[in-house]
Coordinates of C-alpha atoms and ligand atoms in Angstrom, one line a residue:
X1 CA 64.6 -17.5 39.6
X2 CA 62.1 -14.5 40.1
X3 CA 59.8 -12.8 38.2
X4 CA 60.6 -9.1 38.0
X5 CA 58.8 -6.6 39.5
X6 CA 58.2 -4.8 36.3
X7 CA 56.2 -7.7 34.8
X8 CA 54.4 -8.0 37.7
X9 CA 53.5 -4.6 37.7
X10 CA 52.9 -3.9 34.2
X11 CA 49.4 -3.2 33.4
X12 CA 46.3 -5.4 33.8
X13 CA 45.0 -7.2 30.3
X14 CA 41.6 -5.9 29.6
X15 CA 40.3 -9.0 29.5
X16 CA 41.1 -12.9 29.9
X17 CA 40.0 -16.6 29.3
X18 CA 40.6 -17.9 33.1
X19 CA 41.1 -15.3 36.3
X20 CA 43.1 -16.4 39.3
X21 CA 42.5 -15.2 42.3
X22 CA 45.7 -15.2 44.8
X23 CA 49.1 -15.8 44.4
X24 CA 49.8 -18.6 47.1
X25 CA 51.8 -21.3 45.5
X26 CA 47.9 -23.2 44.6
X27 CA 47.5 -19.7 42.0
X28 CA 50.9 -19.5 40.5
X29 CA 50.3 -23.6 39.9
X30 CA 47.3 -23.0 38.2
X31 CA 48.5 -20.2 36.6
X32 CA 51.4 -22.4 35.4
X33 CA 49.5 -25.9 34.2
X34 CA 46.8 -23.5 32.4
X35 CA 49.6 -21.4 30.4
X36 CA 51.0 -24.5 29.9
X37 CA 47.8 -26.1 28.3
X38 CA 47.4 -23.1 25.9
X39 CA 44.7 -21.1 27.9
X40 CA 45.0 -17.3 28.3
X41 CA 45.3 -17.0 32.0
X42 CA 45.7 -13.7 34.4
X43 CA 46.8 -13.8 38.2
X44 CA 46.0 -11.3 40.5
X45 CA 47.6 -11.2 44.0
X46 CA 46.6 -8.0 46.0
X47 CA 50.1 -7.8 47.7
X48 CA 53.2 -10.0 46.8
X49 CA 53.1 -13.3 45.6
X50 CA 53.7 -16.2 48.2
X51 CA 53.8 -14.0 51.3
X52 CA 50.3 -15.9 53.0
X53 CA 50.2 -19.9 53.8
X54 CA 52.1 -21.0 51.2
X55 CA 55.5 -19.0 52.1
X56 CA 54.6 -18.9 55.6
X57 CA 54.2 -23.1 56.1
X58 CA 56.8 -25.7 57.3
X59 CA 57.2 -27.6 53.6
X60 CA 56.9 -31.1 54.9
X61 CA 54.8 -33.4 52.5
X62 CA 52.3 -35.1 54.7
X63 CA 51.6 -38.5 53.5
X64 CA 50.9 -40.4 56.4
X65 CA 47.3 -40.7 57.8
X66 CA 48.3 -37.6 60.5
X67 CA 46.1 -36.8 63.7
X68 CA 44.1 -33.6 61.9
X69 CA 42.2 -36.8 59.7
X70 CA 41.2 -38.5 62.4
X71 CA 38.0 -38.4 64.8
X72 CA 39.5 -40.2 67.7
X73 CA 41.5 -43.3 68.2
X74 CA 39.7 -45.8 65.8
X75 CA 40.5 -45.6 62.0
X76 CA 38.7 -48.7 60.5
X77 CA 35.0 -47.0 60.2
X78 CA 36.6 -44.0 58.4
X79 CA 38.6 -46.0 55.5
X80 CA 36.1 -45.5 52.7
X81 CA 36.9 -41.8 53.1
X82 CA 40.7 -42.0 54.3
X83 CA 41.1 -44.9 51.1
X84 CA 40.4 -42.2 48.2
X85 CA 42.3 -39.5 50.4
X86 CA 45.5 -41.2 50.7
X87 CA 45.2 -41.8 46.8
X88 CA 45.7 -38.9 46.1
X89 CA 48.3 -38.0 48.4
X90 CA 50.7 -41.2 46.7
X91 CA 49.5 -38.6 43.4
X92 CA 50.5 -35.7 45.1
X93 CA 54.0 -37.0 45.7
X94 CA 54.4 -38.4 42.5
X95 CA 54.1 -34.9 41.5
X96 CA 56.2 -33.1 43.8
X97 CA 59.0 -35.8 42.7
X98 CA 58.6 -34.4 39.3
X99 CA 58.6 -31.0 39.7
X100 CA 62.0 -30.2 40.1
X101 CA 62.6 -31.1 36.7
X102 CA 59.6 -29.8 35.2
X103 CA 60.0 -26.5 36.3
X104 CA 63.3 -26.8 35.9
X105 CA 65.1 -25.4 39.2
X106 CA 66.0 -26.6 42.4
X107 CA 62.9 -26.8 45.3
X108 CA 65.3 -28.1 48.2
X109 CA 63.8 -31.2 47.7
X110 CA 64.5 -33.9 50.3
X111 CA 62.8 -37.1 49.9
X112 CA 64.2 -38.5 52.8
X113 CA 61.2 -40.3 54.4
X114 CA 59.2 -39.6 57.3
X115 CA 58.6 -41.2 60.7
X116 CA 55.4 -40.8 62.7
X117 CA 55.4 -41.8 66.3
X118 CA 53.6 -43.5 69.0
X119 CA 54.0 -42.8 72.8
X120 CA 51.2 -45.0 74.1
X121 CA 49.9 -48.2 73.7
X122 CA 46.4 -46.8 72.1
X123 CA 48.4 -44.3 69.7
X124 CA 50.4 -47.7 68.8
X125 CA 47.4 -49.4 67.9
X126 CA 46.2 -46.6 65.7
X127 CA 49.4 -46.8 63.5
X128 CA 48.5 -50.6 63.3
X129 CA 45.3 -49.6 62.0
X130 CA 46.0 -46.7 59.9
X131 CA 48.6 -48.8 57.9
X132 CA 46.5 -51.1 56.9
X133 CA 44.6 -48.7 55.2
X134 CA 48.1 -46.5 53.8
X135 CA 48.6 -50.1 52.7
X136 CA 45.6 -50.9 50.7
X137 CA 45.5 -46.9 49.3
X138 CA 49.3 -47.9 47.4
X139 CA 51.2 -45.8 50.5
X140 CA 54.3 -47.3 51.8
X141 CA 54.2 -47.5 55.5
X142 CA 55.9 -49.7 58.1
X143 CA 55.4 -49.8 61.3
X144 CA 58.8 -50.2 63.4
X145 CA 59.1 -51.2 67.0
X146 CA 61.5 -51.9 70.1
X147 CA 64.9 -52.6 69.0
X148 CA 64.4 -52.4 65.2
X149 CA 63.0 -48.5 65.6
X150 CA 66.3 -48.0 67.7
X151 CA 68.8 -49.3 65.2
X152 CA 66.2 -47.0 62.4
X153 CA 66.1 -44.0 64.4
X154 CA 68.6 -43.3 67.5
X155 CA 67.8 -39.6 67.4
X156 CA 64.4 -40.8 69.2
X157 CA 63.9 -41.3 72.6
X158 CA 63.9 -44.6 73.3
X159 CA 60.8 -43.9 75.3
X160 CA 58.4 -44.4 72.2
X161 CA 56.0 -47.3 71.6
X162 CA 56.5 -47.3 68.1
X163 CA 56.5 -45.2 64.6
X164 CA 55.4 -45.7 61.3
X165 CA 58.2 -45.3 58.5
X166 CA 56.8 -43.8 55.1
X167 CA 60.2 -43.4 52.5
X168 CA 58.3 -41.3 50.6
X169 CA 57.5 -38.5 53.2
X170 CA 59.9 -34.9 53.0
X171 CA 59.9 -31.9 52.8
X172 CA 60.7 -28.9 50.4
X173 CA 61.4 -25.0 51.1
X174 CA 57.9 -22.8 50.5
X175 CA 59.9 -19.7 49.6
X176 CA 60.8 -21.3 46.3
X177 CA 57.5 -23.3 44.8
X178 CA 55.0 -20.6 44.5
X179 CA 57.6 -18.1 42.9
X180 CA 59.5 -20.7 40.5
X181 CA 55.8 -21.7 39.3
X182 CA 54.6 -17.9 38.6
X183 CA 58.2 -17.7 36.5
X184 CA 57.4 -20.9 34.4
X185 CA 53.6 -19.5 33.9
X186 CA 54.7 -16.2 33.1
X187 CA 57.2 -17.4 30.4
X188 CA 54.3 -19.7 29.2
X189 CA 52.1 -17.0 28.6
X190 CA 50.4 -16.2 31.9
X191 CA 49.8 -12.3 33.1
X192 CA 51.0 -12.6 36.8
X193 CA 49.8 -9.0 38.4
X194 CA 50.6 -8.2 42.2
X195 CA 49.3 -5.2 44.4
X196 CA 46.3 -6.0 42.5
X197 CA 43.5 -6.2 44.9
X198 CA 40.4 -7.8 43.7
X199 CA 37.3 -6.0 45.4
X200 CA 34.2 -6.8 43.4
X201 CA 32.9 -9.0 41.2
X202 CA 29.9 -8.4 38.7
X203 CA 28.2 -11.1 36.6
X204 CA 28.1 -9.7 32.9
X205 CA 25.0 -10.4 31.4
X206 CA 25.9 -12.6 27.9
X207 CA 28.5 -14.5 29.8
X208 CA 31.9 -14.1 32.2
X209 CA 32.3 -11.5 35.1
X210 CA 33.7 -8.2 35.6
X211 CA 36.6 -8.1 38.4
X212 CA 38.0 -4.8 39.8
X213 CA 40.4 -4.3 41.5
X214 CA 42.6 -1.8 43.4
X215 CA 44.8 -1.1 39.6
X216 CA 41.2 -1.3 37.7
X217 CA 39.0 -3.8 35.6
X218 CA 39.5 -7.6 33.8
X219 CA 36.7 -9.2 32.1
X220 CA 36.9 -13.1 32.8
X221 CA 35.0 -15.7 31.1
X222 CA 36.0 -17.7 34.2
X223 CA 37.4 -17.0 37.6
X224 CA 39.1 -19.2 39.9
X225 CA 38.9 -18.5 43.4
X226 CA 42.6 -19.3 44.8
X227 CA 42.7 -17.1 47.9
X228 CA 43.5 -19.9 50.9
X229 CA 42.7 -18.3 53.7
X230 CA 40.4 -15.7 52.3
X231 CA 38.3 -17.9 50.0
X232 CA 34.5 -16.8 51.6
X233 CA 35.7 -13.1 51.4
X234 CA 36.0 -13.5 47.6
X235 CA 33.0 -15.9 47.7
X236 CA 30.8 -13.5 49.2
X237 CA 31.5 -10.7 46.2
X238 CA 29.6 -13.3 44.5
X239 CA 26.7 -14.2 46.9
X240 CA 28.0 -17.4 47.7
X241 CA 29.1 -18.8 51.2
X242 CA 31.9 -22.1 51.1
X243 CA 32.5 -24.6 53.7
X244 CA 35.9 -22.9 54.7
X245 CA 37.5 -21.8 57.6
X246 CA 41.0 -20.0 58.8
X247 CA 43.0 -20.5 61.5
X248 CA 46.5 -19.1 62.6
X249 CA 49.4 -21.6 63.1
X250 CA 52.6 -21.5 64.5
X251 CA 56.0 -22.8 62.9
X252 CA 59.2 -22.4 64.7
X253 CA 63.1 -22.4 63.9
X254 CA 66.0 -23.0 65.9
X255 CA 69.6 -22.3 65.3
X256 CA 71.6 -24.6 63.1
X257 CA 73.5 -27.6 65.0
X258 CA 75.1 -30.8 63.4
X259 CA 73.4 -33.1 61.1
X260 CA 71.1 -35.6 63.2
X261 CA 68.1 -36.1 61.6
X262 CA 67.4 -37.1 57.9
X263 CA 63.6 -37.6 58.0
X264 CA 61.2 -35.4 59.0
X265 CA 59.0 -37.0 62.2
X266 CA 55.9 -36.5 63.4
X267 CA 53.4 -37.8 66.1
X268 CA 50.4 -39.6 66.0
X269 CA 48.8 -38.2 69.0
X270 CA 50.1 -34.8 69.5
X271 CA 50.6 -31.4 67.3
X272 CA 54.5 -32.1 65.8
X273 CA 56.1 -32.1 62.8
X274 CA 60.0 -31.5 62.7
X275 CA 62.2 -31.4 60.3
X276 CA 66.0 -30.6 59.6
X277 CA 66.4 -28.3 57.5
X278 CA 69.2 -27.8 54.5
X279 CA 70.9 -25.2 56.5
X280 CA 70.5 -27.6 59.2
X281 CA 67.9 -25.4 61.4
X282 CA 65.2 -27.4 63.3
X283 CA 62.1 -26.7 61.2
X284 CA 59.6 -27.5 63.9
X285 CA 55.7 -26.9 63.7
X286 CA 52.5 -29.1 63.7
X287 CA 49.3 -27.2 64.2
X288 CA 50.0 -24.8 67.0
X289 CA 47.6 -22.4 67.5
X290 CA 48.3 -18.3 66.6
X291 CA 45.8 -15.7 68.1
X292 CA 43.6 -13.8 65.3
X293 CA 44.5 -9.7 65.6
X294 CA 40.5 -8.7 64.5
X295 CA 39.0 -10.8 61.7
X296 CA 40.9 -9.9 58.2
X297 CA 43.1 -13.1 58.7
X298 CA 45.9 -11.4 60.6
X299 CA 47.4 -13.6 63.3
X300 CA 49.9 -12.8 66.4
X301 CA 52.4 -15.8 67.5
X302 CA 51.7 -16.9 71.1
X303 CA 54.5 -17.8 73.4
X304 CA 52.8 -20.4 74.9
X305 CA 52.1 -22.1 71.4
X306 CA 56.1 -21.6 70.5
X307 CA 56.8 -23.3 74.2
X308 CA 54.2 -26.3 74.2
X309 CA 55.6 -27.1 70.5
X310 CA 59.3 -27.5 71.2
X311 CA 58.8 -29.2 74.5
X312 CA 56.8 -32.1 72.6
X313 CA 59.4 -31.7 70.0
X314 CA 62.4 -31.9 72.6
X315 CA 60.4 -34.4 74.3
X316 CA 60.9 -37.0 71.0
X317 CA 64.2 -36.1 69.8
X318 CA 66.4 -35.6 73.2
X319 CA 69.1 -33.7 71.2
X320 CA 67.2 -30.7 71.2
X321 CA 67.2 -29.9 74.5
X322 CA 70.0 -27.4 74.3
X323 CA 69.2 -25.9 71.0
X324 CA 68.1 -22.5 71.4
X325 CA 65.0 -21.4 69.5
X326 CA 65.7 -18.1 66.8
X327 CA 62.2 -17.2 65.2
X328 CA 58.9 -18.1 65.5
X329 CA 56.0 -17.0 63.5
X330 CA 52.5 -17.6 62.5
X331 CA 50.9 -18.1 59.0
X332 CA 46.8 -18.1 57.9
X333 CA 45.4 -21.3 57.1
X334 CA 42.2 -22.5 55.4
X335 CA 40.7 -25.9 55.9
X336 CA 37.0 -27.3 54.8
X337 CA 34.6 -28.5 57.8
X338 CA 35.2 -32.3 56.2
X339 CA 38.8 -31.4 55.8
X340 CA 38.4 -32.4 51.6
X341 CA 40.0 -29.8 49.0
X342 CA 37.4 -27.8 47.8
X343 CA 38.3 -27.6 44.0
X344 CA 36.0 -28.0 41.2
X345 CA 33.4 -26.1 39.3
X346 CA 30.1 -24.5 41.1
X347 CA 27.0 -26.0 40.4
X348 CA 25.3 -23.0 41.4
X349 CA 27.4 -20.5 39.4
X350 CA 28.5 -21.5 35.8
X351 CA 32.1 -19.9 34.9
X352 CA 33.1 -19.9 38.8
X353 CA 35.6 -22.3 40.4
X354 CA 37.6 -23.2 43.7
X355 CA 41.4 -24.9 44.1
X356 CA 41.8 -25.0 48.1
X357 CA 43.3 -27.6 49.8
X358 CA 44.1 -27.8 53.8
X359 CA 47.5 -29.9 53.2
X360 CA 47.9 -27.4 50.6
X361 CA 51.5 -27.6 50.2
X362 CA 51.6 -31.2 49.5
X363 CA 48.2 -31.5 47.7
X364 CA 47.9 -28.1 46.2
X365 CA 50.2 -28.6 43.1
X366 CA 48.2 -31.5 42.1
X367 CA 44.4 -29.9 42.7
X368 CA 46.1 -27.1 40.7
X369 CA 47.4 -29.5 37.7
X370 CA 43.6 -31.9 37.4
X371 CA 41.6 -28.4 37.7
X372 CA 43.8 -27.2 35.1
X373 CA 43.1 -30.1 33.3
X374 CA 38.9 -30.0 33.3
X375 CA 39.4 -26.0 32.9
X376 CA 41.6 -26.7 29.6
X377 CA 39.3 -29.5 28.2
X378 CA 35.9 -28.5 29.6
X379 CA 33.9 -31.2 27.2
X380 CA 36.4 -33.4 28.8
X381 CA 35.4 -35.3 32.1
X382 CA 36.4 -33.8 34.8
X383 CA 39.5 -34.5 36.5
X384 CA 38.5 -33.3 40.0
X385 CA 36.6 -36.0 41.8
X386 CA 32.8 -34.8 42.1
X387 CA 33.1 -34.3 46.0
X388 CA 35.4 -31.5 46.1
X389 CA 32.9 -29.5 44.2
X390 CA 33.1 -26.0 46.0
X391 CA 28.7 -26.2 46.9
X392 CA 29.0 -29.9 48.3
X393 CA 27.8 -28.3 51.2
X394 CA 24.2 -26.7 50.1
X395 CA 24.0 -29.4 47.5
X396 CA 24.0 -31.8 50.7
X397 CA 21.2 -29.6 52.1
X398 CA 19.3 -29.5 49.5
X399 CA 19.4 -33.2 49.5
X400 CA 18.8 -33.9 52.7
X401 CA 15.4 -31.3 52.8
X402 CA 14.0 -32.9 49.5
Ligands
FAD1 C1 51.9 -22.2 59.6 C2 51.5 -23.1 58.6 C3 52.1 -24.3 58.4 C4 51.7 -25.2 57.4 N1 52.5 -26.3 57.1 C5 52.2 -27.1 56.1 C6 53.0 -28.2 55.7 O1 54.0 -28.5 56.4 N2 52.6 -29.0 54.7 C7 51.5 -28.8 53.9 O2 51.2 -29.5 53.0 N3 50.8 -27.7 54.2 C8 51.1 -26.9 55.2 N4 50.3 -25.8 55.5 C9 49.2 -25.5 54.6 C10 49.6 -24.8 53.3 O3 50.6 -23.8 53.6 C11 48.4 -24.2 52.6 O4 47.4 -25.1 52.5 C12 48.8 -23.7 51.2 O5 49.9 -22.9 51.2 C13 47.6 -22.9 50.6 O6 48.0 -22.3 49.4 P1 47.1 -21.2 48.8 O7 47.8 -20.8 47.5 O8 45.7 -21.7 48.7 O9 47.0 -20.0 49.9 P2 47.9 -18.7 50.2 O10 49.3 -19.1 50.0 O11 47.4 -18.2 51.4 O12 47.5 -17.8 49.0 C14 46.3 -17.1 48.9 C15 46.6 -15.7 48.3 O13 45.4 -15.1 48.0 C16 45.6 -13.7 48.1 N5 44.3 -12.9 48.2 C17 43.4 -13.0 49.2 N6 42.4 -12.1 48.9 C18 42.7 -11.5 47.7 C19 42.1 -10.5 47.0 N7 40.9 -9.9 47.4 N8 42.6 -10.1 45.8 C20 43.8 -10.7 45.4 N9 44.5 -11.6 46.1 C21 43.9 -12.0 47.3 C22 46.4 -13.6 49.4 O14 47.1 -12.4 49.5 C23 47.3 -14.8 49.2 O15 48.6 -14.5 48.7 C24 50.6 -24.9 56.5 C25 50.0 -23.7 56.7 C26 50.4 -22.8 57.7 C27 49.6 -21.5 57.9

């Protein structure tokens, strides 16, 4: 299942066609569907592969319109930009229900569907609204109330207003996507270096860049900036300054019990997402706040994150109650001011591109597979919608000063 750690620590290629930047499972994607295309690809990840966000996060797909979209408790003024977002989350699963047999090996898949509750009557309402518009985006949603949620659900309290029902909501385990796509991209061509720190950057003058790193030089005629959390520190050996953001989040674990819960459930109103997982653990998570330890990216788990998480989650599902908690721990996330992936080419930088994506665990594979796409066909159109570009932000400037 795993690359050894004498390919990834061979020596780096003097030179490449496309240079990715981090090993999160959004690199070793890339690294995978460009290999796959043909292109001569290099990875570098400066420690090991998948050890940031994308082995660190709780593996549900989130499909659903989910709180960290929102604005407040009104959804109808924001569907022109929740329609084309919800799109591509019905792409992203398509995807995800592929993969498994693409990369040929098992991801824990469990496509078991996905419920997303309501404990008031305004958080009811705004699963009303927000299915209409999972609805007219090609998501299926039902909302499910009173006796009819009881009969779906009994694991719930019976204290809820309501839930929406997606079927095509899950979950997969993190520690096995990233590492099963740098495999697949290595045996398809790709160079996949770790402990490769990338600490400058240098334009060449015909065309490309010059990257060194901590185990020496690659020329690239492109690069890809795939470094999550990290993204503006990489931007900035280039002069440039993205839209992005990290956080620390929390994601908690309990000890195994008996089977109750097939899907995974989360809340409308409130920072849960929970899950079952196939050692039957209780997976739960949701956004929890970490504290930062300095400003590298480094995050400390606080206890009363871990507490206020499992008392909403204990809150919805009754059963946990008495399950003791086993681990907790905290993970680096990146996520754009307009919460939109930020993939695409730079308009102010030819050769230089972004694949970040906040939901990156569901959404990543796919940004990596259409940026793939436009970086394999580059006369082609491009496959990444325009507004992910990775300078929306100073190109929105620009705009509004001329
Ligand atoms: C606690 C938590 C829970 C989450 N839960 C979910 C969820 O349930 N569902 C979901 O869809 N998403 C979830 N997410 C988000 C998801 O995990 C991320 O969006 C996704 O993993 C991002 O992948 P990535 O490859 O971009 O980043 P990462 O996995 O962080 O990879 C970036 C890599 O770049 C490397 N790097 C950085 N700088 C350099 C450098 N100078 N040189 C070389 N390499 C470098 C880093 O070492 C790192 O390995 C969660 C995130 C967190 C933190």
């Amino acid at each position: 299942m795993w690359l050894s750690l004498s390919d990834t620590s061979s020596s780096l290629p003097s030179d490449t066609d496309v240079l990715v930047i981090g090993g999160g499972v959004i690199g070793c994607a890339l690294a995978y569907y460009l290999a796959r295309e043909g292109v001569t690809v290099t990875l570098l990840e400066r420690s090991e592969l998948n050890r940031e966000a994308s082995g660190t996060n709780a593996g549900s797909f989130h499909l659903q319109i989910a709180i960290h979209q929102l604005t407040g408790l009104e959804v109808d003024s924001l569907a022109h930009r929740l329609l084309p977002e919800i799109r591509l989350y019905v792409q992203g699963s398509r995807l995800w229900q592929n993969l498994e047999r693409e990369l040929n090996g098992s991801l824990e898949m469990h496509v078991t569907g996905g419920l997303m509750v309501a404990e008031t009557d305004k958080e009811l309402s705004l699963l009303h609204s927000k299915q209409r518009i999972e609805h007219d985006a090609g998501l299926e949603t039902h909302v499910l109330e009173g006796e009819e949620l009881r009969a779906f659900a009994p694991f719930l309290t019976p204290n809820l207003k309501g839930a929406t029902y997606c079927p095509t909501e899950g979950h997969a385990n993190p520690l096995l996507a990233a590492p099963l796509y740098a495999l697949r991209a290595a045996q398809a061509g790709a160079a996949i270096r770790t402990g490769a720190e990338v600490r400058t950057i240098d334009l060449e003058q015909q065309d490309g860049f010059v990257v060194r790193t901590s185990r020496g030089s690659v020329k690239a005629r492109r690069i890809v900036n795939a470094a999550g959390a990290w993204t503006n520190d990489i931007a900035a050996m280039l002069g440039l300054r993205h839209p992005v953001r990290r956080e620390g989040l929390h994601v908690n674990v309990t000890e195994p019990r008996e089977r109750i819960l097939t899907p995974l459930v989360q809340h409308i109103g409130r920072r849960l997402t929970l899950k079952q997982s196939a050692n039957d653990t209780f997976i739960i998570g949701g956004g929890w706040p970490a504290r930062a330890v300095g400003d590298d990216g480094r995050y400390r788990t606080v206890w009363a994150s871990a507490a206020g998480n499992v008392t909403i989650a204990a809150r919805i599902v009754p059963a946990l109650a008495n399950v003791r908690l086993l681990r907790t721990w905290s993970g680096p996330l990146a996520f754009t001011d307009d919460l939109e992936p930020l993939v695409g080419p730079s308009r102010q930088l030819p050769g230089y591109f972004t694949c970040m994506a906040t939901t990156g665990f569901t959404l990543g594979p796919l940004m990596a597979q259409l940026l793939a796409e436009t970086l394999a066909h580059p006369t082609g159109k491009s496959a990444v919608p325009d507004n992910f570009a990775p300078d929306r932000a100073a190109a929105a400037m620009a705009a509004a000063r001329s």
